XYZ file of C-alpha atoms in Angstrom:
565
model
C -8.891 -37.423 20.423
C -10.228 -38.106 16.929
C -8.922 -36.253 13.892
C -12.240 -34.423 13.613
C -12.057 -33.319 17.249
C -8.486 -32.176 16.697
C -9.595 -30.188 13.670
C -12.609 -28.589 15.374
C -12.612 -24.985 16.595
C -15.144 -22.403 17.702
C -14.444 -20.258 14.634
C -12.498 -20.398 11.383
C -11.124 -17.358 9.571
C -10.073 -17.704 5.928
C -7.328 -15.209 5.113
C -4.998 -13.137 7.305
C -4.944 -9.785 5.528
C -6.420 -6.580 6.885
C -9.952 -7.900 7.434
C -8.869 -11.455 8.327
C -6.460 -10.138 10.939
C -9.307 -8.175 12.500
C -11.592 -11.228 12.414
C -8.922 -13.229 14.253
C -8.269 -10.481 16.804
C -11.934 -9.946 17.623
C -12.969 -13.608 17.724
C -10.053 -14.659 19.935
C -10.533 -11.591 22.111
C -14.117 -12.688 22.727
C -12.884 -16.095 23.922
C -13.399 -18.228 20.802
C -10.806 -20.827 19.900
C -10.069 -19.681 16.374
C -8.295 -21.295 13.425
C -6.721 -18.854 10.984
C -6.101 -20.297 7.521
C -3.612 -18.789 5.111
C -2.650 -20.275 1.752
C 0.933 -19.021 1.960
C 3.930 -19.107 4.269
C 4.166 -17.470 7.657
C 5.691 -13.994 7.892
C 6.712 -13.212 11.447
C 6.840 -9.598 12.487
C 10.396 -8.180 12.327
C 12.304 -11.416 11.655
C 10.683 -12.055 8.264
C 11.224 -8.612 6.732
C 14.507 -9.401 4.929
C 14.994 -6.042 3.191
C 13.605 -3.748 5.889
C 16.993 -2.345 6.919
C 18.747 -2.515 3.538
C 20.526 0.525 2.176
C 20.214 1.250 -1.549
C 23.668 -0.215 -2.187
C 22.723 -3.464 -0.456
C 20.570 -4.538 -3.410
C 22.588 -6.496 -6.001
C 20.652 -4.985 -8.908
C 20.113 -1.473 -7.570
C 16.473 -2.184 -6.776
C 15.649 -3.580 -10.210
C 14.370 -7.131 -10.570
C 16.334 -9.333 -13.026
C 14.404 -10.148 -16.201
C 14.362 -13.907 -15.593
C 12.734 -13.288 -12.195
C 10.414 -10.581 -13.473
C 9.089 -13.011 -16.088
C 7.743 -15.154 -13.244
C 5.755 -12.136 -12.011
C 4.307 -10.754 -15.241
C 1.128 -9.619 -13.462
C 2.621 -8.412 -10.165
C 5.498 -6.631 -11.914
C 3.021 -4.190 -13.472
C 2.303 -2.786 -10.022
C 4.316 0.210 -8.817
C 5.258 -1.600 -5.607
C 7.176 -4.403 -7.363
C 10.915 -3.932 -6.780
C 13.923 -5.919 -5.622
C 12.954 -4.857 -2.090
C 9.408 -6.244 -2.226
C 9.164 -9.019 -4.834
C 9.286 -11.690 -2.110
C 5.954 -10.349 -0.815
C 4.174 -10.733 -4.157
C 2.848 -13.805 -5.947
C 4.188 -15.523 -9.036
C 1.749 -15.984 -11.921
C 1.935 -19.776 -11.848
C 0.801 -19.914 -8.219
C -2.823 -19.383 -9.220
C -3.698 -19.203 -12.898
C -6.792 -17.250 -13.902
C -8.517 -16.346 -17.168
C -8.772 -12.733 -18.286
C -11.832 -12.398 -20.476
C -10.968 -8.696 -20.348
C -7.535 -7.400 -19.303
C -7.286 -7.554 -15.530
C -4.277 -7.455 -13.194
C -4.913 -9.597 -10.125
C -2.200 -8.445 -7.710
C -1.817 -11.037 -4.959
C 0.291 -11.480 -1.827
C 0.052 -15.055 -0.578
C 1.584 -15.113 2.889
C 0.469 -14.352 6.433
C -0.532 -10.705 6.556
C -1.273 -10.614 2.841
C -1.444 -7.151 1.323
C -1.604 -5.531 4.764
C 2.194 -5.490 4.452
C 1.993 -3.649 1.132
C -0.976 -1.274 1.341
C -0.867 2.506 0.877
C -2.236 3.074 4.440
C -4.650 5.915 3.590
C -7.619 5.516 5.930
C -10.491 7.868 5.176
C -13.928 7.255 6.682
C -16.914 6.966 4.394
C -19.799 9.408 4.824
C -23.527 9.119 4.231
C -22.915 10.538 0.751
C -21.211 7.194 0.102
C -23.637 4.877 1.876
C -26.682 6.542 0.277
C -25.070 6.874 -3.163
C -26.564 3.797 -4.873
C -30.122 4.572 -3.749
C -29.790 8.225 -4.672
C -28.054 7.744 -8.019
C -29.870 4.614 -9.175
C -27.091 2.027 -9.444
C -26.338 -1.194 -7.525
C -28.681 -1.654 -4.517
C -29.190 0.404 -1.389
C -26.665 -0.170 1.379
C -28.325 -1.776 4.427
C -26.361 0.544 6.735
C -25.716 4.257 7.126
C -22.821 6.217 8.565
C -24.315 6.293 12.067
C -24.354 2.476 12.105
C -20.634 2.174 11.495
C -19.317 5.397 13.097
C -18.717 3.825 16.553
C -16.823 0.986 14.889
C -14.686 3.413 12.915
C -13.684 4.922 16.265
C -13.051 1.499 17.758
C -10.636 0.405 15.048
C -8.998 3.840 14.653
C -7.873 3.818 18.279
C -6.214 0.406 17.891
C -4.776 1.011 14.419
C -3.458 4.517 15.093
C -4.684 6.954 12.452
C -2.746 10.160 11.917
C -5.009 12.960 10.731
C -6.433 16.399 11.212
C -10.017 17.212 12.190
C -11.111 19.053 9.059
C -14.860 19.337 9.709
C -15.943 18.163 6.258
C -19.339 16.612 5.531
C -17.874 14.490 2.771
C -15.082 13.097 4.950
C -16.098 12.588 8.599
C -13.465 13.247 11.243
C -12.179 10.351 13.313
C -10.258 9.501 16.465
C -6.880 10.727 15.287
C -3.348 10.950 16.593
C -1.366 14.018 15.568
C -1.330 14.829 11.833
C 1.543 15.183 9.443
C 1.900 18.502 7.632
C 1.458 19.759 4.101
C 4.392 21.332 2.281
C 4.313 25.075 1.623
C 3.304 24.590 -2.030
C 0.563 22.155 -1.063
C -0.706 24.804 1.381
C -0.476 27.448 -1.346
C -2.465 25.233 -3.683
C -5.027 24.584 -0.945
C -5.519 28.307 -0.303
C -5.958 29.094 -3.989
C -8.441 26.249 -4.383
C -10.367 27.347 -1.285
C -10.645 30.913 -2.564
C -11.805 29.930 -6.033
C -13.768 26.767 -5.180
C -15.201 26.910 -1.624
C -16.465 23.321 -1.870
C -13.007 21.886 -2.654
C -10.519 21.159 0.101
C -6.813 20.296 0.202
C -6.014 18.494 3.461
C -3.423 16.103 4.800
C -4.475 12.516 4.133
C -5.372 10.363 7.137
C -2.901 7.494 7.359
C -2.325 4.347 9.442
C 1.160 5.421 10.556
C 1.975 6.070 14.211
C 2.937 9.728 14.313
C 2.830 9.000 18.037
C 2.637 5.628 19.774
C 0.022 5.426 22.513
C -0.381 2.752 25.182
C -2.740 0.668 23.048
C -0.080 0.476 20.304
C 2.809 -0.206 22.662
C 0.810 -3.072 24.196
C 1.314 -5.206 21.062
C 4.931 -4.166 20.543
C 4.525 -1.306 18.088
C 6.433 1.978 18.255
C 6.399 5.365 16.596
C 6.783 5.650 12.826
C 10.325 6.639 11.849
C 9.178 8.352 8.626
C 11.497 6.153 6.564
C 8.800 5.672 3.877
C 9.960 2.077 3.371
C 6.685 0.616 4.645
C 6.218 -1.912 1.845
C 9.315 -3.806 3.017
C 7.656 -4.547 6.381
C 8.353 -2.263 9.334
C 10.448 -3.656 12.211
C 9.223 -0.753 14.362
C 5.554 -1.551 13.771
C 5.251 2.071 12.715
C 2.447 1.343 10.259
C -0.520 -0.938 10.778
C -0.423 -4.481 9.433
C -1.897 -7.782 10.531
C 1.615 -8.955 11.354
C 2.464 -6.065 13.661
C -0.903 -5.432 15.308
C -3.983 -7.657 15.069
C -2.231 -11.025 14.994
C 0.023 -10.248 18.006
C -3.142 -9.196 19.858
C -4.835 -12.460 18.855
C -1.845 -14.565 19.923
C -1.815 -12.875 23.339
C -5.258 -14.339 24.076
C -3.983 -17.914 23.716
C -6.966 -18.668 21.491
C -5.363 -18.469 18.036
C -4.159 -21.375 15.921
C -2.489 -20.495 12.615
C -2.342 -22.970 9.736
C -0.190 -21.902 6.804
C 0.018 -23.386 3.288
C -3.721 -24.015 3.636
C -5.639 -23.147 0.449
C -9.353 -22.799 1.103
C -11.100 -24.988 -1.451
C -14.719 -24.656 -0.352
C -17.017 -24.295 2.636
C -18.739 -27.471 3.835
C -22.525 -27.163 4.096
C -24.523 -29.671 6.145
C -28.007 -29.939 4.678
C -29.403 -31.691 7.748
C -28.216 -28.915 10.046
C -28.911 -26.261 7.381
C -25.653 -24.480 8.078
C -21.973 -24.490 7.228
C -19.916 -26.792 9.401
C -16.370 -26.242 8.182
C -13.838 -25.572 5.445
C -12.145 -27.903 2.954
C -8.498 -27.058 2.492
C -5.868 -28.109 -0.043
C -2.449 -28.439 1.543
C -0.214 -26.315 -0.708
C 2.808 -28.538 0.025
C 1.281 -31.996 -0.363
C -1.843 -31.177 -2.445
C -3.858 -33.353 -0.050
C -7.361 -32.347 1.039
C -8.032 -31.632 4.705
C -11.171 -30.577 6.566
C -11.577 -28.246 9.535
C -14.754 -27.604 11.469
C -16.330 -24.697 13.361
C -19.695 -23.178 14.173
C -18.745 -19.699 12.884
C -16.854 -19.006 9.646
C -15.456 -15.654 8.545
C -14.378 -15.409 4.896
C -11.604 -12.838 4.393
C -9.610 -14.297 1.523
C -9.625 -11.000 -0.494
C -12.398 -10.140 -2.964
C -11.629 -12.326 -5.972
C -10.485 -15.269 -3.860
C -13.545 -15.035 -1.622
C -15.828 -15.073 -4.655
C -13.952 -18.117 -5.964
C -14.272 -20.016 -2.664
C -17.999 -19.327 -2.370
C -18.662 -20.177 -6.027
C -16.772 -23.433 -5.487
C -18.798 -24.261 -2.351
C -21.427 -26.341 -4.106
C -24.030 -28.610 -2.513
C -27.493 -29.914 -3.335
C -28.904 -26.984 -1.394
C -26.619 -24.456 -3.113
C -25.789 -25.741 -6.635
C -24.610 -22.279 -7.747
C -22.395 -21.482 -4.792
C -22.886 -21.080 -1.059
C -25.789 -18.812 -0.195
C -26.350 -17.927 -3.834
C -30.123 -18.254 -4.114
C -30.235 -14.778 -5.673
C -27.710 -15.541 -8.438
C -25.861 -12.369 -7.441
C -22.643 -14.096 -6.356
C -19.703 -13.083 -8.546
C -21.530 -10.174 -10.197
C -21.411 -6.375 -9.851
C -17.644 -6.292 -9.410
C -16.109 -2.827 -9.207
C -12.823 -1.125 -8.390
C -11.116 2.250 -8.174
C -9.813 3.913 -11.312
C -6.263 5.186 -10.962
C -5.934 6.169 -14.601
C -5.888 9.909 -13.961
C -2.673 11.700 -13.138
C -1.583 15.291 -13.693
C 1.812 16.863 -13.044
C 3.158 20.393 -13.109
C 5.961 22.678 -11.904
C 5.942 25.792 -9.741
C 8.692 28.394 -9.663
C 7.430 30.133 -6.531
C 8.490 29.542 -2.920
C 12.051 28.804 -4.020
C 13.335 29.917 -0.611
C 11.812 26.752 0.807
C 12.288 23.026 0.383
C 10.836 19.917 1.991
C 12.839 18.509 4.912
C 12.741 14.870 5.903
C 10.036 12.474 4.822
C 6.417 11.768 5.657
C 4.476 8.541 5.091
C 1.426 10.186 3.550
C 0.366 12.887 1.084
C -2.084 15.688 0.594
C -5.650 14.690 -0.161
C -8.537 16.315 -2.022
C -11.875 14.682 -1.084
C -14.499 14.147 -3.744
C -16.156 17.364 -4.920
C -18.082 16.268 -8.023
C -21.778 15.253 -7.880
C -21.858 15.470 -4.087
C -24.946 17.549 -3.353
C -26.453 17.284 -6.819
C -25.818 15.623 -10.170
C -23.768 18.223 -12.059
C -21.833 16.247 -14.672
C -22.540 13.755 -17.455
C -21.108 10.912 -15.345
C -22.190 9.315 -12.064
C -20.293 9.705 -8.800
C -16.808 11.265 -8.624
C -13.177 10.984 -7.605
C -10.836 11.782 -4.742
C -7.230 12.747 -5.348
C -3.795 12.441 -3.751
C -1.450 15.442 -3.926
C 2.280 15.772 -3.391
C 4.602 18.731 -4.040
C 8.328 18.726 -3.368
C 11.640 20.014 -4.690
C 14.278 17.612 -5.873
C 17.943 17.914 -6.822
C 17.958 19.087 -10.415
C 18.798 16.344 -12.936
C 20.052 14.017 -10.171
C 18.242 11.047 -11.696
C 20.455 11.329 -14.789
C 23.738 11.378 -12.871
C 26.055 8.689 -11.470
C 29.306 8.592 -9.548
C 31.205 11.825 -8.880
C 28.737 14.023 -10.762
C 25.864 12.675 -8.659
C 27.854 13.205 -5.464
C 28.644 16.824 -6.352
C 25.060 17.528 -7.341
C 23.789 16.184 -4.013
C 26.428 18.130 -2.047
C 25.683 21.426 -3.750
C 21.933 20.777 -3.481
C 21.070 22.621 -6.676
C 17.314 22.424 -6.415
C 14.983 22.967 -9.317
C 11.361 24.093 -9.353
C 8.693 22.474 -7.239
C 7.224 19.359 -8.839
C 3.533 18.728 -8.280
C 1.737 15.445 -8.792
C -1.949 14.664 -8.329
C -3.381 11.179 -8.765
C -7.053 10.345 -9.196
C -8.968 7.632 -7.378
C -12.271 7.356 -9.206
C -15.392 5.462 -8.174
C -16.500 2.882 -10.713
C -20.072 1.646 -10.963
C -20.911 -1.994 -10.061
C -22.626 -3.619 -13.049
C -24.320 -6.980 -13.506
C -22.044 -7.861 -16.436
C -18.865 -7.143 -14.434
C -18.313 -10.668 -13.214
C -16.019 -13.340 -11.890
C -17.056 -16.972 -12.320
C -15.548 -20.445 -12.323
C -14.250 -21.930 -15.548
C -15.861 -25.270 -16.317
C -12.702 -26.790 -17.772
C -9.463 -25.226 -16.554
C -8.107 -25.734 -13.055
C -5.079 -24.353 -11.257
C -2.205 -26.542 -10.115
C -4.072 -27.393 -6.909
C -7.098 -28.773 -8.763
C -9.260 -25.716 -8.000
C -11.284 -24.211 -10.881
C -9.686 -21.155 -12.434
C -11.482 -17.851 -12.112
C -12.779 -16.168 -15.268
C -12.594 -12.398 -14.788
C -14.700 -10.097 -16.951
C -14.270 -6.571 -15.580
C -13.467 -3.425 -17.567
C -13.736 0.346 -17.754
C -16.872 1.871 -19.233
C -18.042 5.178 -20.698
C -18.694 6.593 -17.223
C -15.026 6.036 -16.350
C -13.848 7.755 -19.536
C -15.994 10.818 -18.844
C -14.738 10.937 -15.262
C -11.107 10.784 -16.391
C -11.692 13.679 -18.814
C -13.318 15.748 -16.079
C -10.456 15.067 -13.664
C -7.914 16.378 -16.146
C -10.027 19.430 -16.949
C -10.742 20.368 -13.334
C -7.169 19.994 -12.143
C -5.806 21.851 -15.150
C -8.015 24.793 -14.126
C -6.923 24.528 -10.497
C -3.243 24.238 -11.462
C -3.475 27.319 -13.654
C -5.186 29.266 -10.885
C -2.288 28.358 -8.566
C 0.314 29.575 -11.074
C 1.611 26.116 -11.913
C 3.347 25.618 -15.271
C 4.298 22.774 -17.599
C 0.987 21.069 -16.858
C 0.942 17.454 -18.078
C -2.314 15.432 -17.968
C -1.547 11.703 -18.017
C -3.609 8.578 -18.602
C -1.706 5.926 -16.670
C -3.571 3.104 -18.495
C -3.582 1.121 -15.247
C -5.813 -1.904 -15.691
C -8.672 -2.866 -13.387
C -7.214 -4.828 -10.480
C -3.843 -3.121 -10.650
C -4.840 -0.611 -7.986
C -5.606 -3.354 -5.401
C -9.048 -1.936 -4.598
C -11.275 -4.569 -6.176
C -14.687 -4.879 -4.513
C -18.011 -6.668 -4.848
C -19.483 -10.014 -5.826
C -20.807 -10.851 -2.343
C -22.516 -7.558 -1.697
C -24.478 -6.410 1.331
C -28.111 -5.386 0.941
C -31.559 -5.276 2.476
C -33.218 -7.793 0.156
C -32.014 -11.435 -0.050
C -33.252 -11.479 -3.648
C -30.674 -8.876 -4.701
C -27.817 -9.317 -2.229
C -25.764 -11.959 -0.440
C -25.246 -10.405 3.006
C -27.335 -8.531 5.544
C -26.457 -5.376 7.488
C -24.038 -7.341 9.697
C -22.177 -9.076 6.846
C -24.024 -12.310 7.617
C -25.122 -14.505 4.723
C -28.871 -14.266 4.186
C -29.142 -17.978 3.447
C -26.317 -19.440 5.532
C -26.442 -17.674 8.858
C -23.160 -18.806 10.376
C -20.997 -17.530 7.501
C -19.814 -13.919 7.497
C -17.938 -12.076 4.746
C -16.137 -8.837 5.647
C -13.416 -8.346 3.052
C -13.820 -6.188 -0.068
C -16.180 -8.658 -1.701
C -18.938 -7.518 0.699
C -18.999 -3.976 -0.671
C -22.159 -2.738 -2.359
C -20.391 0.233 -3.964
C -16.833 1.544 -3.926
C -17.019 5.219 -2.879
C -13.963 7.368 -3.601
C -12.285 6.785 -0.248
C -9.738 4.081 0.420
C -11.731 1.053 1.603
C -9.486 -0.651 4.172
C -10.677 1.309 7.214
C -14.256 0.410 6.300
C -13.345 -3.288 5.992
C -11.843 -3.176 9.481
C -14.855 -1.436 11.002
C -17.327 -3.782 9.293
C -15.328 -6.771 10.539
C -15.249 -5.676 14.168
C -18.979 -4.923 13.989
C -19.761 -8.293 12.383
C -17.832 -10.234 15.030
C -19.656 -8.368 17.784
C -22.962 -9.334 16.169
C -21.880 -12.949 15.625
C -20.963 -13.351 19.279
C -24.308 -11.931 20.375
C -26.134 -14.287 18.015
C -24.084 -17.222 19.293
C -25.075 -16.405 22.873
C -28.705 -16.342 21.750
C -28.059 -19.764 20.169
C -28.984 -18.425 16.753
C -25.736 -19.696 15.214
């Protein structure tokens, strides 16, 4: 067998995160011999979660990361998830240098499973208010799909993932195929009732989350079990209680016998054959030896994560595509967007002091978008969703140590309820929000560095102001006190919801991908990670990535059978 034959597969998937894991599961499940490329090390479910069962006293530095180590993670350490328990799942700055034309935190997790081990797990469906938003509000381009196109695929992935949630009957947030929901605390319910009475179009619900409040047969079949409500998900869950590539899609793919995993494989570019007029494979830099390798397949799914996918496609240059693979439109790397997490507002409540929260839950309350839904009512476009949590804590416990802490915990002297609401605002994709390759600087693997030029704009500032004003009014109506509006100053990228650059659309002149995430000008390449998104909505995007991926694979297989690929 020649080296080329040895390196030839039916399909190649670049990236093993949430969308890449689904690409691998679906392609292998349909019988295709599939190569999964990941630029980092392998992380095996259960055995490679080193801190999963640690107690607080098991950490040498009490959960803090020593300064000399933290200095190696100057970008990642800005993220709330960076602790002594999770730093091994995040990426050092020197691993892939990039250029910030405007301040941007590129939070990366280079290992098998990627950020699926670290995500917040909220899984809200999008509605037609989201898919029709650009056409209605005059930004970006019209989505080539509507809710009815993706609804069956939402159901398909929800059943496998295991989504805990309540059927709330809201137009703005379609119900799904849920397992049993978690519950709101009494103060969250109080807040929800006050809001409902004063603002009938605003709703406080329990957030839908990818945690197994119950484990059904489909979950048990890949070795997962019920969530233990430990709320230590970001360490990796040995129970498989939350969804990740490592615990769910990759085990399913391995069971088919059709999956080959190659780690330490940095995708350099996609190989385009001008005689065949299609992509034929992927060039890879071996992260250990820095040698170039080539792998071949008739179908390629790009799921490297938004910025990395843009980089790979921009670097995939040929005579046919001098500006990047499939980039006849010049759209590649433009119209980047993200979610704004700058808004936060806290308060206290001295009611319901006969109650306290018991145990833990792996999710929060959720307030779906209520601004500019049915009509344009503000001086900014689009809106924001919000996460809500309310609980009582031991008074002043965070200031105590030793015997005083022990006594405080034993006596359980509880203070007022503490309420926290965080904003997740939709930002507008703009032509000047770009990522592009630097012409001079390369990373340590010889790959061009990415120049990132993405920032907040006036629309975001107006939205932040409105968030603080609206929730101050709602807090006051609920009898909350000590209200503190906060601008978190979180930079673009820091929230891990970057999107765009390889957007879907109806017109090849203004988009890169069609309604099935297939490249307009390179038919056997599909892109289903966050880079494919035309707009960002206010809902968490991961469930939509999964549904789009499963739908795209189904289409690719049908096209392959028709010999169109």
